Short mmCIF file of N, CA, C and O in Angstrom, two decimals:
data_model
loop_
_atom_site.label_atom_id
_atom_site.label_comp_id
_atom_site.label_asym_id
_atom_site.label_seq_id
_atom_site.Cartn_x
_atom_site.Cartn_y
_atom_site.Cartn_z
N UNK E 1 -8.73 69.99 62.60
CA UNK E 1 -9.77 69.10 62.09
C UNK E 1 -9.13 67.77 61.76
O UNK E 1 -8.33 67.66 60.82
N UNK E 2 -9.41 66.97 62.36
CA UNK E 2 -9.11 65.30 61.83
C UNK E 2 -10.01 64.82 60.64
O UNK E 2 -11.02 65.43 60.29
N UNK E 3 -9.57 63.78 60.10
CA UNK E 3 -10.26 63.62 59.10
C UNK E 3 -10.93 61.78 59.50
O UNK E 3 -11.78 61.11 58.92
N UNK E 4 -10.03 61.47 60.80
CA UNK E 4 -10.33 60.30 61.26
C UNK E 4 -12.42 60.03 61.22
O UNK E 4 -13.19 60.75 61.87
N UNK E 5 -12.85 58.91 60.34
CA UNK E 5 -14.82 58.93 60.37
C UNK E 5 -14.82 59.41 59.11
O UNK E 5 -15.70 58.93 58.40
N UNK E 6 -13.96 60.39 58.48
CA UNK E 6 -15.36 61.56 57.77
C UNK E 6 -14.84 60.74 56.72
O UNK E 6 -13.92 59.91 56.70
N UNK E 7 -16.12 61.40 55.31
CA UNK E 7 -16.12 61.12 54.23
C UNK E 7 -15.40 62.31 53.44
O UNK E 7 -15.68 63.51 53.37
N UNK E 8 -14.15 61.36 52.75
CA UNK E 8 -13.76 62.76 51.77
C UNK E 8 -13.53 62.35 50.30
O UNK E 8 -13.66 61.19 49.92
N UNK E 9 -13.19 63.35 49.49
CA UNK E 9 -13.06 63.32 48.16
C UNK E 9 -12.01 63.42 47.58
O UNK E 9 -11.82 64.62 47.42
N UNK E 10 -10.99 62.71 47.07
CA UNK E 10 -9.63 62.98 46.61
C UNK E 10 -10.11 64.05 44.96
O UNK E 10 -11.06 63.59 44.32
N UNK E 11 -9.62 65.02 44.56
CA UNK E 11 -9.87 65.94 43.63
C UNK E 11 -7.93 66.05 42.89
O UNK E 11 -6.75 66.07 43.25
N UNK E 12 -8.50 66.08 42.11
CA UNK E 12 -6.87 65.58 41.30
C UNK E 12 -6.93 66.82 40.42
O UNK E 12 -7.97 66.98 39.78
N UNK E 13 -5.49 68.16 40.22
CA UNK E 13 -5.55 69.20 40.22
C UNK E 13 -5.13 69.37 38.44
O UNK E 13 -3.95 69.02 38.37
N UNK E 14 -5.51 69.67 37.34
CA UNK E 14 -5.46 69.38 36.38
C UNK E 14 -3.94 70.26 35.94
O UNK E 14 -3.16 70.19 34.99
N UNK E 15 -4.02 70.94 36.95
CA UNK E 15 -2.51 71.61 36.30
C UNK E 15 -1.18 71.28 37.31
O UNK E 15 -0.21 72.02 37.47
N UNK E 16 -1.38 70.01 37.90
CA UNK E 16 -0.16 69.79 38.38
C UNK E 16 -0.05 68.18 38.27
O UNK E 16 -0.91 67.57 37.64
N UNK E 17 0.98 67.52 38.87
CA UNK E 17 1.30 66.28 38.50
C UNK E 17 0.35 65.18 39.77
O UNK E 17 0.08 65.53 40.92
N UNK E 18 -0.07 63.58 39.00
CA UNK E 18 -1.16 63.46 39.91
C UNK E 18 -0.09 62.59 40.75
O UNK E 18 -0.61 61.68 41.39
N UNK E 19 1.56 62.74 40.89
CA UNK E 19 1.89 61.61 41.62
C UNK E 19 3.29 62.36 41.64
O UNK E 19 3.76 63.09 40.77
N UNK E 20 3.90 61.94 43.04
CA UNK E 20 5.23 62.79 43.31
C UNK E 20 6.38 61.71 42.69
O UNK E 20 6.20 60.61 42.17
N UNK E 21 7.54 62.41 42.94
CA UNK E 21 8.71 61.63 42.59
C UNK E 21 8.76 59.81 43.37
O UNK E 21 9.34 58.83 42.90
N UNK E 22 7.98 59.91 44.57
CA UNK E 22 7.58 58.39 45.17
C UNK E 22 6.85 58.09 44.71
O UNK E 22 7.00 56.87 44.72
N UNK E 23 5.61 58.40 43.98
CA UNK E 23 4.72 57.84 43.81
C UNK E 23 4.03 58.11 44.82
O UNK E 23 4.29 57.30 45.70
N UNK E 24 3.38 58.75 45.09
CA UNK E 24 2.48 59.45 46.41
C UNK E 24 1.25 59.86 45.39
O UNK E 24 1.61 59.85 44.21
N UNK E 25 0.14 60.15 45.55
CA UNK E 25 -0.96 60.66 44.87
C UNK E 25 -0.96 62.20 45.38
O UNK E 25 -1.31 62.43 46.53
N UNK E 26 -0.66 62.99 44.71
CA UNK E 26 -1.39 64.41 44.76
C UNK E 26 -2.49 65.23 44.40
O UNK E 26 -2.61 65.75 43.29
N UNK E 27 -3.21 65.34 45.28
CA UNK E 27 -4.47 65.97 45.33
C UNK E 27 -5.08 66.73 46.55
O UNK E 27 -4.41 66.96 47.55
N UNK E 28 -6.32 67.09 46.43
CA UNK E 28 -6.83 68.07 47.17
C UNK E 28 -7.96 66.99 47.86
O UNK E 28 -8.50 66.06 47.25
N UNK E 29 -8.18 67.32 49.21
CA UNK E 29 -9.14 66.79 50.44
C UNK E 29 -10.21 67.19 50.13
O UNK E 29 -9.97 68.39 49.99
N UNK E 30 -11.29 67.05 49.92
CA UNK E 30 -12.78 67.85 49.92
C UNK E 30 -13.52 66.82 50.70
O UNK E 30 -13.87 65.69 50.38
N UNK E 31 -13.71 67.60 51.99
CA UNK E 31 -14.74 67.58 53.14
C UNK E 31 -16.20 66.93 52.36
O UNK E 31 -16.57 67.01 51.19
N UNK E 32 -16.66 66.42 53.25
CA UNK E 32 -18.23 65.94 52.69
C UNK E 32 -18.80 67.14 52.24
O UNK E 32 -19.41 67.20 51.17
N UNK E 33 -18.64 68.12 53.01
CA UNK E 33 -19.38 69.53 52.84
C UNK E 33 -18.98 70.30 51.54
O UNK E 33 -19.73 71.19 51.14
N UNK E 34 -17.86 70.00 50.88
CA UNK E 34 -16.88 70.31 50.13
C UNK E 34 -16.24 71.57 50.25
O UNK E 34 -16.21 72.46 49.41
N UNK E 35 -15.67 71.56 51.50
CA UNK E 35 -15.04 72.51 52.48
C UNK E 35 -13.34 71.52 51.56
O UNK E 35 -13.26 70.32 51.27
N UNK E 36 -12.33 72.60 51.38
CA UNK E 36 -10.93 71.94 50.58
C UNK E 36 -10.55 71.86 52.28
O UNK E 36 -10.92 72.68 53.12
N UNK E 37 -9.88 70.87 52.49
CA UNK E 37 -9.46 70.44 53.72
C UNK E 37 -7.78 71.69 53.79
O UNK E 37 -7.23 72.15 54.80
N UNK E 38 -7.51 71.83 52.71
CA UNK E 38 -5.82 72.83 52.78
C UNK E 38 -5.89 74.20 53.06
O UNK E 38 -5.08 74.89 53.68
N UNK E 39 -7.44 74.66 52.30
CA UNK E 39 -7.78 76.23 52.80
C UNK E 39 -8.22 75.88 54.22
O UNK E 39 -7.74 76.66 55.04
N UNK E 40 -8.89 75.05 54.68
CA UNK E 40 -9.55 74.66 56.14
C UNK E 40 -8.13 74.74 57.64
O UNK E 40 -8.08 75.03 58.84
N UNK E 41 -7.25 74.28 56.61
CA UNK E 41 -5.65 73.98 57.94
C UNK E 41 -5.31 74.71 57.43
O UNK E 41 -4.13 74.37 57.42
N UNK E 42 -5.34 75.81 56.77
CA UNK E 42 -4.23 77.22 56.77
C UNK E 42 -5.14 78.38 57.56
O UNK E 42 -4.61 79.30 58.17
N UNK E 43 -6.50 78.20 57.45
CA UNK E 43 -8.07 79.28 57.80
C UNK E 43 -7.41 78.63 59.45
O UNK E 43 -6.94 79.69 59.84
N UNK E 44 -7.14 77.77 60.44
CA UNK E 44 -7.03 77.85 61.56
C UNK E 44 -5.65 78.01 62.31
O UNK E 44 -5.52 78.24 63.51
N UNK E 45 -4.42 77.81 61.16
CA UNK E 45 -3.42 78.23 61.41
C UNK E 45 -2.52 76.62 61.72
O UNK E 45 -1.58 76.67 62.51
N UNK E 46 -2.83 75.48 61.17
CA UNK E 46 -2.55 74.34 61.39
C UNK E 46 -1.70 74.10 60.02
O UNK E 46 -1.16 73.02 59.81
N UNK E 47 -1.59 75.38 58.94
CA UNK E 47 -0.88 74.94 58.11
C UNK E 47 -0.06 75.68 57.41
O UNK E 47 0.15 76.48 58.32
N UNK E 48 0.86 76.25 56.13
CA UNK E 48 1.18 76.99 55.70
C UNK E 48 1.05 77.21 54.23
O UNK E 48 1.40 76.19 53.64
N UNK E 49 0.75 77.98 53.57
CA UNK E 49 0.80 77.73 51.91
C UNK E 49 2.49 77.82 51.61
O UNK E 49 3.49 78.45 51.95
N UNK E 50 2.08 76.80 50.78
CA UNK E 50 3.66 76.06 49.87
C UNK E 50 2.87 75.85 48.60
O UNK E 50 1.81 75.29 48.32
N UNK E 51 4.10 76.72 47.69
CA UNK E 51 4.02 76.29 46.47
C UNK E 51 5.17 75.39 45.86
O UNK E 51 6.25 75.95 45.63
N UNK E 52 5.05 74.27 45.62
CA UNK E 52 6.14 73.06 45.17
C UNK E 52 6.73 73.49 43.64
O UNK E 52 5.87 73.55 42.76
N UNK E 53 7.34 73.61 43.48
CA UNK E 53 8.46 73.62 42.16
C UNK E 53 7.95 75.01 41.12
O UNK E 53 7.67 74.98 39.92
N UNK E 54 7.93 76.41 42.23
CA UNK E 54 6.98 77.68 41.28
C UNK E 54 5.80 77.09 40.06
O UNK E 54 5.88 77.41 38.87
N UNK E 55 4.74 76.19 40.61
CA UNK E 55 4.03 75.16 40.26
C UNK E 55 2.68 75.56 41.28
O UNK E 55 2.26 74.88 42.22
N UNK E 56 2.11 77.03 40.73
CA UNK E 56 0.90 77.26 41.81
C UNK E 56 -0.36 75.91 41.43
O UNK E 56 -0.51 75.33 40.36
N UNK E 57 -1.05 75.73 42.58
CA UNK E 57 -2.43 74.42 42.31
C UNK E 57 -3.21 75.90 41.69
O UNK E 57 -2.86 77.07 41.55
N UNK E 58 -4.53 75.04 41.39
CA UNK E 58 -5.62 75.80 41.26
C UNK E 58 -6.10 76.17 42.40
O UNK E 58 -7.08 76.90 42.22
N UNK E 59 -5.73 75.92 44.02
CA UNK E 59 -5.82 76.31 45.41
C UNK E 59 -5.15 77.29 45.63
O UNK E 59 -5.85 77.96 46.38
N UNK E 60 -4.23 77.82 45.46
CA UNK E 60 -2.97 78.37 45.88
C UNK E 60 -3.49 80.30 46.40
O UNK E 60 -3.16 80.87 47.44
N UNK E 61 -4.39 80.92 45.17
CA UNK E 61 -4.47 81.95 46.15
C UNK E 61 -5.94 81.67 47.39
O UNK E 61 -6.08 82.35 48.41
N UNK E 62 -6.77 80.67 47.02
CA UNK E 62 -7.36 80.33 48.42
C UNK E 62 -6.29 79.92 49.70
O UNK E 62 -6.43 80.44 50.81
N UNK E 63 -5.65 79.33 49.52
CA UNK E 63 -4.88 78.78 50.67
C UNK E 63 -3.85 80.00 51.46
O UNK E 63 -3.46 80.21 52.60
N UNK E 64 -3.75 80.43 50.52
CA UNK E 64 -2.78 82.01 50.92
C UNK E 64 -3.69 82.79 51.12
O UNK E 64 -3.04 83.71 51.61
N UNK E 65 -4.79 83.16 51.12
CA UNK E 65 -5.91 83.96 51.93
C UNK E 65 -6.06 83.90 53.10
O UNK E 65 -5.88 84.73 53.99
N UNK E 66 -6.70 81.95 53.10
CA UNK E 66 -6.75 81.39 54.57
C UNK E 66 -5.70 81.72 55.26
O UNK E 66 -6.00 82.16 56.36
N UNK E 67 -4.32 81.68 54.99
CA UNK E 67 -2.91 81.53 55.97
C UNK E 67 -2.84 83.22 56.41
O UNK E 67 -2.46 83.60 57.52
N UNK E 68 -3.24 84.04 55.38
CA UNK E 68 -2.95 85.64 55.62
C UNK E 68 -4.35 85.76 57.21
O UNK E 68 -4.18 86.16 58.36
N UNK E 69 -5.25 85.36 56.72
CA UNK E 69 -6.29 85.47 57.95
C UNK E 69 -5.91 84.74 59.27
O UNK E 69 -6.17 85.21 60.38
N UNK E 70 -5.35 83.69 59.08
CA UNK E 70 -5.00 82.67 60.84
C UNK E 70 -4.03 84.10 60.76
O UNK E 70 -4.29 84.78 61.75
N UNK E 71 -2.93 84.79 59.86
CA UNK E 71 -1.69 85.58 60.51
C UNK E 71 -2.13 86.61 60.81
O UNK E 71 -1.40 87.18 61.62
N UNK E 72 -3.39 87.40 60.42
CA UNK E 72 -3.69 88.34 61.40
C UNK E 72 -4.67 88.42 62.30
O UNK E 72 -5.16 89.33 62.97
N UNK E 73 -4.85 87.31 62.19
CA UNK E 73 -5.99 86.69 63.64
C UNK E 73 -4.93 86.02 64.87
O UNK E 73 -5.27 85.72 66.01
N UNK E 74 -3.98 85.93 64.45
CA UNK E 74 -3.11 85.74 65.50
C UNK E 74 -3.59 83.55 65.70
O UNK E 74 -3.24 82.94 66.71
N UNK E 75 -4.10 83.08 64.91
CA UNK E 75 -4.60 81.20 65.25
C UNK E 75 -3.22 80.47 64.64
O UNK E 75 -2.42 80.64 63.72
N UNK E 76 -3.42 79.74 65.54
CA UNK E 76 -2.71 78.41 65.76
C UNK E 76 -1.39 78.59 65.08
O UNK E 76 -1.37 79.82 65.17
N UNK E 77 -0.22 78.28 64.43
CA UNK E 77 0.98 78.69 64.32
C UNK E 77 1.12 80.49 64.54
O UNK E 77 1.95 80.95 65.33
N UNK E 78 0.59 81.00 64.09
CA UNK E 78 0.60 82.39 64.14
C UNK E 78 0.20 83.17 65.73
O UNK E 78 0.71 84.23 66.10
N UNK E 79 -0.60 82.54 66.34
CA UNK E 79 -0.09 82.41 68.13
C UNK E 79 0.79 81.99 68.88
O UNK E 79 1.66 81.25 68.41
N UNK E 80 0.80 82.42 70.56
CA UNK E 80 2.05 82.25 71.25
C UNK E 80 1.55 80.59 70.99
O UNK E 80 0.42 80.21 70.70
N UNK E 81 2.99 79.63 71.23
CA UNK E 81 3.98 80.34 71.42
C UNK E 81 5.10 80.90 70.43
O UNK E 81 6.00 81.73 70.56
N UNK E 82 4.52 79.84 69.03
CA UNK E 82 5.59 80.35 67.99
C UNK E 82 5.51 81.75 67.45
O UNK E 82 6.56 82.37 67.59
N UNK E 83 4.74 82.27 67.00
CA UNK E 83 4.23 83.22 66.78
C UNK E 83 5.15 82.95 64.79
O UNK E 83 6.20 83.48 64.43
N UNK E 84 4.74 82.49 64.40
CA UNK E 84 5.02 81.89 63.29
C UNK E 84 6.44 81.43 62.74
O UNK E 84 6.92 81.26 61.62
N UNK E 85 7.05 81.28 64.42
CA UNK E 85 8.54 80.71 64.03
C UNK E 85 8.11 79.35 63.61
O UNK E 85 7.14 78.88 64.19
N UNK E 86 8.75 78.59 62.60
CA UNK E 86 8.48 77.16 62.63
C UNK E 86 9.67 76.53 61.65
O UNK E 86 9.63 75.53 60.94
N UNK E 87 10.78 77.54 61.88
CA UNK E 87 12.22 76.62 61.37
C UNK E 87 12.61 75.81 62.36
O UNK E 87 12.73 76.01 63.57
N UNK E 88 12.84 74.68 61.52
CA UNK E 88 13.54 73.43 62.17
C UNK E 88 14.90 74.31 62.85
O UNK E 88 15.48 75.21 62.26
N UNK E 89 15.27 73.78 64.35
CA UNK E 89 16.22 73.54 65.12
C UNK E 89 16.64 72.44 65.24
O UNK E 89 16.00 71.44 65.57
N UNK E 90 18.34 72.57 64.84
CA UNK E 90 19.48 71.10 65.31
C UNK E 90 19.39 71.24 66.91
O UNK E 90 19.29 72.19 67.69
N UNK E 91 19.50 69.62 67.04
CA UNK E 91 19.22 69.61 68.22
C UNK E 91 20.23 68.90 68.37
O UNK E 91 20.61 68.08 67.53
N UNK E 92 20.96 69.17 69.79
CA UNK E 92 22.48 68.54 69.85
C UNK E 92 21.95 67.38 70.96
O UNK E 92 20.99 67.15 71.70
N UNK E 93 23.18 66.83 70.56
CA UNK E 93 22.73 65.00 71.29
C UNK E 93 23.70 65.29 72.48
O UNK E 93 23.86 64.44 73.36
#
């Protein structure tokens, strides 16, 4: 799902920090529909649940639902060809 057009909602997570060590804003995507855009890319297999610093969101067992369902539905990382390999390889010059 692109998010390129749509209308979304930045949602700011009351139990985690609203800004990273850069200064980045952290928050959650909500779809016009208010579909969370993170359960949406883990539900097709476009993403993985990460929990940052043993620091669960208020998302965290939605998003690990979605990711358990793309892994036994076999979608998108969890299909050929990775089949949920997705460690970085050195690549020699």
């Amino acid at each position: 799902t692109t998010l390129t057009g749509q209308r979304i909602a930045l949602m700011i997570d009351p139990t985690q920090d609203t800004t990273d060590r850069y200064g980045r804003t952290l928050a959650g995507v909500l779809l016009s529909d208010g579909t969370n855009y993170a359960v949406e890319t883990a539900r097709r297999g476009h993403g993985r649940a990460y929990i940052c610093g043993n620091k669960p969101s208020k998302w965290a067992n939605e998003i690990a639902a979605a990711e358990d369902q793309a892994r036994r539905q076999g979608e998108g990382l969890w299909g050929a060809p990775c089949y949920g390999r997705t460690e970085s390889e050195k690549l020699d010059k």
